[in-house]
Amino acid sequence: MSGDDRAAPPSWQALVPGIAVLRGYRREWLGKDIVSGLVLSALLVPQGMAYAELANLPPVTGLYTSILCLIGYAIFGPSKVLVLGPDSALGSMIAATIVPLLLADGDPARAIALSSVLAILVGVIMVVAGLAKFGFIADLLSKPTQIGYMNGLALTIVISQLPKLLGFSIDAEGLLREVGAVLTGIVQDAANVTAAIIGLASLAGILLLNRLLPKLPSVLIVVVLTAIAVNIFDLGGRGVDTIGVLPQGFPPFTLPIVRWSDLPVLMLGAVAIAVVALADTMSTASAFAARRGERVQGNQEMVGIGAANIAAGFFQGFPVSTSGSRTAVAEQAGSRSQVTGLVGAAVITVLLVFATSLMQYVPQPTLGAIVIAAAFSLADLPATRRLWQQRRMEFALSVIALLGVAFLGVLPGIVIAVALSILNVFRRTWWPYQAELGKTPDRAGLHDLTRYPNAAVLPGLIVYRFDAPLIFANARMFSEAIRGLHDRSCDLRWIVIAAEPVTDVDTTAADMLEELDAWLNERSVSLVFAELKDPVREKIERYGLTRTIDPAHFFPTLDAALEQYVRETGATWRRTEPDT
């Protein structure tokens, strides 16, 4: 596709990729899509209910959400393989957004309305951003801060689910208080032994099956076995809480009603969820697209995720994102298109309409185990260790993001993570790498004198490289660096700026350059530019800098600048003397 094609306004057909998939659908795909849809539904049902409870919502809303988001993405999503649904990472963010808005009695109907409006807001943000081609928003979360955020999220999820896993409850907010409450409950024998056995056995079963027999639906197997155990041995009578009978029928279309005063909080949560969902989707989409030889359509992905969220929001659902684990299951089962998701939605619908009683014996500790197992997959300790080994600054950013999530909360944590990513980019522009360059006999070009202290230089000339655009944030640093070079150099005649890394010059930097050139001219030193990009050179001319900087002192290459200096001065290369 050409650049012009990408820039053209999308037609309605381009915004609805599901139509193109249906038109090009092959009969031989149907069998594999049906099988993979059946396999996928085995994961969607228990996970949907578990993640709904993580979000402080009734379990059935997880099934409602799964149905509508699968349908919405099948119509508007561009990927043939991605699977959307309730997500463990978003569950904590949803709870962090809606719980402060709930009444003292935690009214489930109000919680559903708040989460539905939250889903609609996320969807609208995504669709508008996709149509406006804001797919780059996913880049707001750098990899180190994303790793730290996910590690912190995994920690908070595990701590919050431990009481459910062990069969008791706590009333505490904040990581330290929750840890204290959990330890107190364990020490004071608040845990229900039977529930704890069910929960710990469920967790061990999921982890072992995932490791030893990864192709089996571990979550479904554990749910079925524990539900049978609860029924046969009447474990409900021993204090093991269960889901109970779910409401019967297809999710009803609902216009969620909330207070106007709720909207600012919901909007803040929606923005944070949209950023996380987009970053997660783009990383997952990129990984699977690379394996299939396909291209990621970032802006259309935003529209697809947005449509899925809006659909869920109008049917008592909550915000959703892409799931790497569910996508992997669908792909391994042979999925060929989004018909897989439609089959999964159909299976859940059949369950809700005809067989809701099947879920009544599913124990709550097992749902806690499902969430904790998912939280383990969020954490990435090997990547954290790699950051420590490769770049300590980015490791520090990762740790700060982790601590922000753990101690300040999920929503402040995502704000901190995004802010750290932006500040890290700004830091590199504010304090860029700088170097004086010299010539080495065994390597082409000019090289950093700090790495090659015996490199040769031309007397009276300094070649200086500044690895960033010249903007208001670093203009003073650049000026002081050049003045410092002048002050410590004898018989200086030229300062040549190796300007290839300078991708921009703003008006603040232009004023600085004009003052700096005048200051150097008073001291019989010329400011010279080499390898300046044409767009940047045009800006300098538009700013009128060539009034002070000699137009003849702009050279296309460093070699051309050095040759001109040698012609004018007769200087020859000589080795520098290393400092002792």
Coordinates of C-alpha atoms in Angstrom, one line a residue, residues 260-474:
W260 CA -22.6 13.5 36.2
S261 CA -20.2 13.7 39.1
D262 CA -19.0 10.2 38.3
L263 CA -17.8 11.1 34.8
P264 CA -14.5 12.8 35.6
V265 CA -13.3 9.8 37.5
L266 CA -14.6 7.4 34.9
M267 CA -12.9 9.4 32.1
L268 CA -9.5 9.4 33.9
G269 CA -9.8 5.6 34.3
A270 CA -10.9 5.2 30.7
V271 CA -7.9 7.1 29.4
A272 CA -5.5 4.9 31.5
I273 CA -7.3 1.7 30.4
A274 CA -7.2 2.8 26.8
V275 CA -3.4 3.3 26.9
V276 CA -2.7 0.0 28.6
A277 CA -5.2 -1.9 26.3
L278 CA -3.6 -0.3 23.2
A279 CA 0.0 -1.0 24.3
D280 CA -1.0 -4.6 25.1
T281 CA -2.8 -5.1 21.8
M282 CA -0.1 -3.6 19.7
S283 CA 2.6 -5.8 21.3
T284 CA 0.4 -8.9 21.0
A285 CA -0.6 -8.1 17.4
S286 CA 3.0 -7.4 16.4
A287 CA 4.1 -10.8 17.8
F288 CA 1.4 -12.8 16.0
A289 CA 1.5 -10.8 12.8
A290 CA 5.2 -11.4 12.5
R291 CA 4.7 -15.2 12.8
R292 CA 2.0 -15.1 10.1
G293 CA 3.8 -12.7 7.8
E294 CA 1.1 -10.0 8.2
R295 CA 1.1 -6.3 8.8
V296 CA -0.2 -4.7 11.9
Q297 CA -2.9 -2.0 11.2
G298 CA -2.5 0.1 14.4
N299 CA -5.2 2.6 13.7
Q300 CA -7.8 0.0 12.7
E301 CA -6.8 -2.1 15.7
M302 CA -7.9 0.9 17.8
V303 CA -11.2 1.1 16.0
G304 CA -11.7 -2.7 16.5
I305 CA -10.9 -2.6 20.2
G306 CA -13.1 0.5 20.6
A307 CA -16.1 -1.2 18.9
A308 CA -15.6 -4.3 21.1
N309 CA -15.7 -2.1 24.2
I310 CA -18.7 -0.1 23.1
A311 CA -20.6 -3.3 22.3
A312 CA -19.8 -4.7 25.7
G313 CA -20.7 -1.5 27.4
F314 CA -24.3 -1.5 26.1
F315 CA -24.8 -5.1 27.3
Q316 CA -23.8 -4.9 30.9
G317 CA -20.1 -5.5 30.1
F318 CA -16.8 -3.9 31.1
P319 CA -13.6 -2.8 29.4
V320 CA -11.7 -5.5 27.4
S321 CA -8.3 -5.9 25.8
T322 CA -6.4 -8.4 23.7
S323 CA -5.3 -11.6 25.5
G324 CA -2.0 -13.1 24.4
S325 CA -2.8 -16.4 26.1
R326 CA -6.3 -16.8 24.5
T327 CA -4.9 -15.7 21.2
A328 CA -2.2 -18.4 21.5
V329 CA -4.8 -21.0 22.3
A330 CA -6.9 -20.1 19.3
E331 CA -3.9 -20.1 17.0
Q332 CA -2.6 -23.5 18.3
A333 CA -6.1 -24.9 17.8
G334 CA -5.9 -24.0 14.1
S335 CA -7.9 -20.7 14.0
R336 CA -8.1 -19.2 10.5
S337 CA -10.3 -16.1 11.1
Q338 CA -12.5 -14.2 13.5
V339 CA -15.2 -16.9 13.0
T340 CA -13.3 -18.6 15.9
G341 CA -14.4 -15.7 18.2
L342 CA -18.0 -15.9 16.9
V343 CA -18.1 -19.6 17.7
G344 CA -16.8 -18.9 21.2
A345 CA -19.5 -16.2 21.6
A346 CA -22.1 -18.7 20.4
V347 CA -21.0 -21.3 22.9
I348 CA -21.2 -18.9 25.8
T349 CA -24.6 -17.8 24.7
V350 CA -25.9 -21.4 24.6
L351 CA -24.5 -21.8 28.2
L352 CA -26.3 -18.7 29.4
V353 CA -29.6 -19.6 27.8
F354 CA -29.8 -23.3 28.5
A355 CA -27.2 -24.4 31.1
T356 CA -26.5 -21.7 33.7
S357 CA -27.0 -24.3 36.5
L358 CA -23.7 -26.0 35.4
M359 CA -21.7 -23.2 36.9
Q360 CA -23.4 -23.1 40.3
Y361 CA -20.8 -25.5 42.0
V362 CA -17.7 -23.7 40.7
P363 CA -15.8 -22.7 43.9
Q364 CA -14.7 -19.1 44.5
P365 CA -11.1 -20.3 45.6
T366 CA -10.7 -21.8 42.1
L367 CA -11.6 -18.4 40.5
G368 CA -9.0 -16.8 42.8
A369 CA -6.5 -19.5 41.5
I370 CA -7.3 -18.6 37.9
V371 CA -6.6 -14.9 38.5
I372 CA -3.4 -15.6 40.4
A373 CA -2.1 -17.9 37.7
A374 CA -2.9 -15.2 35.1
A375 CA -1.0 -12.7 37.4
F376 CA 2.1 -14.9 37.3
S377 CA 2.0 -14.6 33.5
L378 CA 1.9 -10.8 33.8
A379 CA 5.2 -10.6 35.7
D380 CA 8.4 -10.7 33.7
L381 CA 11.3 -11.3 36.1
P382 CA 13.8 -12.4 33.3
A383 CA 13.2 -9.1 31.5
T384 CA 13.7 -7.2 34.7
R385 CA 17.0 -9.0 35.3
R386 CA 18.0 -8.3 31.7
L387 CA 17.4 -4.6 32.3
W388 CA 19.7 -4.7 35.3
Q389 CA 22.4 -6.3 33.2
Q390 CA 22.0 -4.1 30.2
R391 CA 21.0 -0.6 31.3
R392 CA 20.7 0.4 35.0
M393 CA 18.8 3.6 34.3
E394 CA 15.9 1.7 32.5
F395 CA 16.0 -0.8 35.3
A396 CA 15.5 2.0 37.8
L397 CA 12.5 3.3 35.7
S398 CA 11.0 -0.2 35.8
V399 CA 11.4 -0.4 39.6
I400 CA 9.8 3.0 40.1
A401 CA 6.8 2.0 37.9
L402 CA 6.5 -1.2 40.0
L403 CA 6.6 0.7 43.3
G404 CA 4.1 3.3 41.9
V405 CA 1.5 0.6 41.1
A406 CA 2.2 -1.3 44.3
F407 CA 2.1 1.5 46.8
L408 CA 0.0 4.3 45.1
G409 CA -2.5 2.2 43.3
V410 CA -3.2 0.9 39.8
L411 CA -4.4 4.2 38.2
P412 CA -1.7 6.4 39.7
G413 CA 0.7 3.6 38.7
I414 CA -0.2 3.8 35.1
V415 CA 0.1 7.6 35.2
I416 CA 3.5 7.3 36.7
A417 CA 4.5 4.7 34.1
V418 CA 3.4 6.9 31.2
A419 CA 5.1 10.0 32.8
L420 CA 8.3 8.1 33.3
S421 CA 8.3 7.0 29.7
I422 CA 7.9 10.6 28.5
L423 CA 10.4 12.0 30.9
N424 CA 12.9 9.4 29.9
V425 CA 12.6 10.5 26.2
F426 CA 12.8 14.1 27.4
R427 CA 15.9 13.4 29.5
R428 CA 17.7 12.0 26.5
T429 CA 16.9 15.1 24.6
W430 CA 17.7 17.4 27.5
W431 CA 21.0 15.7 28.3
P432 CA 22.1 14.1 25.1
Y433 CA 25.4 12.4 24.5
Q434 CA 28.1 14.8 23.3
A435 CA 31.5 14.1 21.9
E436 CA 34.6 15.6 20.4
L437 CA 35.7 13.7 17.4
G438 CA 39.1 12.8 16.0
K439 CA 40.7 10.6 13.3
T440 CA 42.1 7.1 13.8
P441 CA 44.4 5.5 11.3
D442 CA 42.7 2.1 11.3
R443 CA 39.0 3.2 11.1
A444 CA 37.2 5.2 8.5
G445 CA 35.5 8.5 9.6
L446 CA 35.8 10.4 12.8
H447 CA 35.4 8.9 16.3
D448 CA 34.8 9.9 19.9
L449 CA 38.0 11.1 21.6
T450 CA 36.9 9.6 24.9
R451 CA 36.9 6.2 23.3
Y452 CA 40.0 6.8 21.1
P453 CA 42.1 9.2 23.2
N454 CA 45.1 8.9 20.8
A455 CA 43.1 9.9 17.8
A456 CA 44.5 12.7 15.6
V457 CA 43.1 16.2 15.4
L458 CA 43.7 19.3 13.4
P459 CA 45.3 22.2 15.3
G460 CA 42.9 25.1 15.8
L461 CA 39.8 23.0 15.0
I462 CA 37.4 21.1 17.1
V463 CA 34.8 18.7 15.7
Y464 CA 31.8 18.5 18.1
R465 CA 28.9 16.2 17.9
F466 CA 25.6 16.8 19.7
D467 CA 23.3 13.8 19.6
A468 CA 19.8 15.4 19.8
P469 CA 17.6 18.1 18.1
L470 CA 18.4 21.6 19.3
I471 CA 15.4 22.8 21.3
F472 CA 14.6 25.0 24.2
A473 CA 15.4 22.3 26.7
N474 CA 19.0 21.8 25.7

